[in-house]
C-alpha positions as a printed NumPy array, in Angstrom:
array([[  0.   ,   0.   ,   0.   ],
       [  1.165,   3.499,  -0.851],
       [  0.868,   6.533,   1.401],
       [  0.548,  10.062,   0.039],
       [ -0.057,  13.602,   1.18 ],
       [ -2.138,  16.37 ,  -0.368],
       [ -1.273,  19.973,   0.495],
       [ -4.122,  22.456,   0.375],
       [ -3.062,  25.588,  -1.461],
       [ -3.873,  28.433,   0.903],
       [ -2.591,  29.828,   4.161],
       [  1.046,  28.89 ,   3.446],
       [  3.563,  31.072,   1.598],
       [  4.32 ,  29.672,  -1.89 ],
       [  8.018,  29.225,  -1.148],
       [  7.17 ,  26.968,   1.8  ],
       [  5.575,  24.267,  -0.363],
       [  9.074,  23.34 ,  -1.517],
       [ 10.271,  22.709,   2.037],
       [  7.037,  20.939,   3.   ],
       [  7.57 ,  18.593,   0.064],
       [ 11.153,  17.911,   1.145],
       [  9.929,  17.043,   4.638],
       [  7.245,  14.716,   3.31 ],
       [  9.682,  12.876,   1.056],
       [ 12.159,  12.53 ,   3.918],
       [  9.429,  10.797,   5.927],
       [  8.999,   8.238,   3.145],
       [  5.739,   9.123,   1.391],
       [  5.086,   7.636,  -2.027],
       [  3.285,  10.663,  -3.44 ],
       [  2.758,  14.393,  -2.924],
       [ -0.252,  16.226,  -4.327],
       [ -1.836,  19.641,  -4.248],
       [ -5.497,  20.3  ,  -4.862],
       [ -6.73 ,  22.669,  -7.582],
       [ -9.072,  25.332,  -6.233],
       [ -9.159,  29.07 ,  -6.866],
       [-11.049,  29.503,  -3.605],
       [-10.266,  27.165,  -0.68 ],
       [-12.836,  24.37 ,  -0.589],
       [-12.883,  24.824,   3.168],
       [-13.165,  28.625,   2.932],
       [-15.539,  31.365,   1.853],
       [-15.955,  33.52 ,  -1.245],
       [-13.689,  36.117,   0.364],
       [-10.758,  33.678,   0.592],
       [ -8.136,  32.979,  -2.063],
       [ -5.88 ,  30.045,  -2.904],
       [ -2.559,  30.079,  -4.715],
       [ -2.488,  28.914,  -8.338],
       [ -1.841,  25.176,  -8.083],
       [  0.144,  24.525, -11.263],
       [  2.603,  27.304, -10.465],
       [  3.2  ,  25.646,  -7.093],
       [  3.753,  22.277,  -8.776],
       [  6.472,  23.769, -10.967],
       [  8.303,  24.959,  -7.86 ],
       [  7.913,  21.564,  -6.147],
       [  8.957,  19.36 ,  -9.073],
       [ 12.771,  19.695,  -8.716],
       [ 12.57 ,  18.117,  -5.248],
       [ 11.618,  14.839,  -6.965],
       [ 14.668,  14.552,  -9.234],
       [ 16.416,  12.157,  -6.858],
       [ 13.227,  10.545,  -5.532],
       [ 11.182,   7.492,  -6.484],
       [  8.021,   9.198,  -5.226],
       [  5.486,  10.802,  -7.556],
       [  4.16 ,  14.336,  -7.744],
       [  0.564,  14.956,  -8.74 ],
       [ -2.618,  16.987,  -8.569],
       [ -5.934,  15.961,  -6.976],
       [ -7.814,  17.136,  -8.874],
       [ -7.924,  19.664, -11.694],
       [-11.535,  20.367, -12.738],
       [-12.378,  20.192, -16.416],
       [-14.746,  23.108, -15.959],
       [-12.019,  25.763, -16.008],
       [ -8.966,  23.694, -17.067],
       [ -8.784,  22.928, -20.795],
       [ -7.469,  19.446, -21.744],
       [ -4.645,  20.457, -24.114],
       [ -3.266,  23.105, -21.766],
       [ -3.711,  20.85 , -18.74 ],
       [ -1.783,  17.961, -20.252],
       [  1.042,  20.221, -21.407],
       [  1.31 ,  21.551, -17.871],
       [  1.512,  17.97 , -16.57 ],
       [  4.239,  17.072, -19.077],
       [  6.19 ,  20.2  , -18.159],
       [  6.026,  19.458, -14.421],
       [  7.031,  15.834, -15.047],
       [ 10.059,  16.977, -17.069],
       [ 11.046,  19.409, -14.318],
       [ 10.988,  16.548, -11.815],
       [ 11.694,  12.832, -12.143],
       [  9.746,  12.289, -15.358],
       [  6.519,  11.077, -13.74 ],
       [  3.281,  12.834, -12.817],
       [ -0.21 ,  11.857, -11.664],
       [ -2.786,  14.017, -13.387],
       [ -6.012,  13.799, -11.417],
       [ -9.034,  15.324, -13.127],
       [-12.611,  15.833, -12.007],
       [-15.903,  17.221, -13.205],
       [-15.74 ,  20.351, -11.021],
       [-18.909,  21.858,  -9.678],
       [-17.525,  23.903,  -6.771],
       [-19.637,  27.045,  -7.138],
       [-17.022,  29.501,  -5.838],
       [-14.402,  28.248,  -8.298],
       [-16.747,  28.199, -11.244],
       [-18.125,  31.624, -10.436],
       [-14.666,  33.166, -10.25 ],
       [-13.608,  31.414, -13.466],
       [-16.898,  32.378, -15.135],
       [-17.585,  28.76 , -16.071],
       [-20.977,  28.204, -14.457],
       [-23.056,  25.481, -16.118],
       [-25.781,  23.014, -15.255],
       [-24.912,  19.648, -13.766],
       [-25.85 ,  17.908, -17.014],
       [-23.661,  20.259, -19.048],
       [-20.773,  19.839, -16.641],
       [-20.889,  16.033, -16.692],
       [-21.216,  15.896, -20.467],
       [-18.246,  18.218, -20.793],
       [-16.287,  16.086, -18.327],
       [-16.643,  12.866, -20.323],
       [-15.652,  14.587, -23.544],
       [-12.801,  16.424, -21.822],
       [-11.448,  13.249, -20.221],
       [-11.241,  11.583, -23.614],
       [ -9.186,  14.507, -24.87 ],
       [ -6.961,  14.447, -21.763],
       [ -6.162,  10.775, -22.43 ],
       [ -5.415,  11.415, -26.109],
       [ -3.227,  14.436, -25.388],
       [ -1.569,  12.62 , -22.489],
       [ -0.413,   9.719, -24.644],
       [  0.851,  12.121, -27.299],
       [  2.872,  14.125, -24.782],
       [  4.339,  10.951, -23.296],
       [  5.578,   9.832, -26.696],
       [  6.878,  13.267, -27.582],
       [  8.73 ,  14.04 , -24.347],
       [  9.494,  10.646, -22.809],
       [  7.561,  11.37 , -19.616],
       [  4.922,   9.322, -17.799],
       [  1.561,  10.929, -17.123],
       [ -0.804,   8.696, -15.182],
       [ -4.375,   9.938, -15.482],
       [ -6.68 ,   9.492, -12.522],
       [-10.323,  10.446, -12.174],
       [-11.453,  11.866,  -8.852],
       [-15.017,  11.511,  -7.61 ],
       [-17.58 ,   8.83 ,  -6.871],
       [-20.599,   9.594,  -9.041],
       [-21.926,   6.15 , -10.074],
       [-23.543,   7.182, -13.374],
       [-20.817,   9.271, -15.049],
       [-17.647,   9.705, -13.003],
       [-16.933,   6.098, -12.032],
       [-17.793,   4.661, -15.484],
       [-15.5  ,   7.256, -17.069],
       [-12.728,   6.364, -14.61 ],
       [-13.107,   2.674, -15.452],
       [-13.242,   3.162, -19.208],
       [-10.538,   5.742, -19.773],
       [ -8.254,   6.397, -16.808],
       [ -5.188,   4.748, -15.283],
       [ -6.597,   5.112, -11.792],
       [ -9.42 ,   6.371,  -9.609],
       [ -9.496,   8.526,  -6.499],
       [-12.4  ,   8.071,  -4.102],
       [-13.336,   9.763,  -0.865],
       [-13.814,   8.85 ,   2.778],
       [-15.18 ,   7.909,   5.155],
       [-14.67 ,   4.164,   4.866],
       [-18.307,   3.3  ,   4.123],
       [-18.457,   5.819,   1.267],
       [-15.231,   4.482,  -0.224],
       [-16.398,   0.878,   0.071],
       [-19.636,   1.607,  -1.754],
       [-17.963,   3.532,  -4.576],
       [-15.129,   1.036,  -4.898],
       [-17.668,  -1.773,  -5.324],
       [-19.262,   0.163,  -8.207],
       [-15.841,   0.717,  -9.772],
       [-14.94 ,  -2.966,  -9.494],
       [-18.18 ,  -4.077, -11.139],
       [-17.651,  -1.555, -13.929],
       [-14.032,  -2.589, -14.482],
       [-15.028,  -6.252, -14.613],
       [-17.501,  -5.47 , -17.384],
       [-14.837,  -3.632, -19.359],
       [-11.904,  -6.038, -19.191],
       [-12.043,  -6.49 , -22.963],
       [-11.565,  -2.749, -23.513],
       [ -7.952,  -1.714, -22.773],
       [ -7.816,   1.712, -21.139],
       [ -4.301,   2.552, -22.157],
       [ -1.722,   1.497, -24.724],
       [  0.813,   1.574, -21.858],
       [ -1.078,  -1.119, -19.912],
       [ -0.144,   0.322, -16.523],
       [ -1.591,  -1.282, -13.407],
       [ -4.916,   0.283, -12.449],
       [ -4.642,   2.13 ,  -9.143],
       [ -7.437,   2.712,  -6.632],
       [ -6.783,   5.542,  -4.197],
       [ -8.685,   7.334,  -1.461],
       [ -8.38 ,  10.945,  -0.326],
       [ -8.981,  11.474,   3.391],
       [ -9.394,  14.65 ,   5.443],
       [ -9.454,  15.498,   9.167],
       [-13.18 ,  14.678,   9.058],
       [-12.258,  11.033,   8.387],
       [-10.135,  10.615,  11.515],
       [ -9.336,   8.201,  13.058],
       [ -7.946,   6.49 ,   9.963],
       [ -7.02 ,   2.802,   9.895],
       [ -5.086,   2.048,   6.71 ],
       [ -5.631,  -1.698,   7.133],
       [ -9.381,  -1.207,   6.709],
       [ -8.893,   0.82 ,   3.539],
       [ -6.548,  -1.816,   2.181],
       [ -9.158,  -4.487,   2.89 ],
       [-11.701,  -2.292,   1.075],
       [ -9.516,  -2.286,  -2.038],
       [ -7.406,   0.871,  -1.728],
       [ -3.919,   0.692,  -3.211],
       [ -3.057,   4.232,  -2.159],
       [ -4.163,   6.234,   0.912],
       [ -3.716,  10.016,   0.615],
       [ -4.2  ,  12.38 ,   3.538],
       [ -5.18 ,  15.987,   2.821],
       [ -3.541,  18.565,   5.098],
       [ -4.996,  21.941,   5.969],
       [ -2.519,  24.729,   6.766],
       [ -1.783,  25.471,  10.392],
       [ -2.479,  28.968,  11.783],
       [  1.274,  29.679,  11.738],
       [  1.48 ,  29.093,   7.96 ],
       [  2.996,  25.598,   7.999],
       [  1.812,  22.033,   7.479],
       [  1.732,  19.616,  10.404],
       [  2.884,  16.256,   9.021],
       [  1.971,  14.292,  12.162],
       [ -1.029,  12.613,  10.451],
       [  1.299,  11.403,   7.701],
       [  3.724,   9.945,  10.243],
       [  0.79 ,   8.063,  11.782],
       [ -0.21 ,   6.548,   8.436],
       [  3.378,   5.601,   7.599],
       [  3.713,   3.914,  10.993],
       [  0.519,   1.966,  10.396],
       [  1.803,   0.917,   6.981],
       [  5.106,  -0.205,   8.503],
       [  3.225,  -2.355,  11.009],
       [  1.251,  -3.945,   8.172],
       [  4.237,  -4.762,   5.963],
       [  6.821,  -5.391,   8.623],
       [  9.427,  -3.152,   7.012],
       [  7.654,   0.112,   6.209],
       [  8.309,  -0.024,   2.461],
       [  5.69 ,   0.048,  -0.263],
       [  5.569,  -1.279,  -3.791],
       [  6.56 ,   1.752,  -5.85 ]])
């Protein structure tokens, strides 16, 4: 099982994401992500978040000597255009160790969409997501061939009618949400959908499909063994900034310790 961290992109000076990433990698995480919101998901319309892809460019060099993976969870296809998004992912991968996890979602956070002037109905948004995901996959494969990087495309979200079927049909991985019961239910839908689509290869690269779960302070206490039993390959803990403008990595240490107790040596399959 892999352990990752997601840094929320507000309340911490941009230059400090570099050092927070160094600290997380030193602890032994397998992945580091940021989210992609213009307004903090946990905030109000008066709040502001840093631009996520600019932060990723500053964080990427930390990975040059690391086996861990940098990524984003998730960029919404409401205000991020597929061609530009994939080129950003390829650029960040090239700045780092050549690998990147590009998580995409259907959006729908009103404060983001209002600021980006991309408001649309739910039906319009979901239709646009499916079409956009297809383009992300096409552009992603082209950029991999052109630049020799690896862009793994994940879909974030647990909608059973559009999001999960799209994740099963097109993506290299899926990112669900806690708590445990919610993840179990969505993961069961994903598994049934994947089983029906085994004859339809998702990717010419044939990478192993990865099931991940994003957890927040609302999901505490977290037992990684239960998520592993539920089918998670990758547990990712989202961190809110502390009042002093730093990230407290204690929850990550807890998850890594649990993982070490499960495996006996603390190392994952990277």
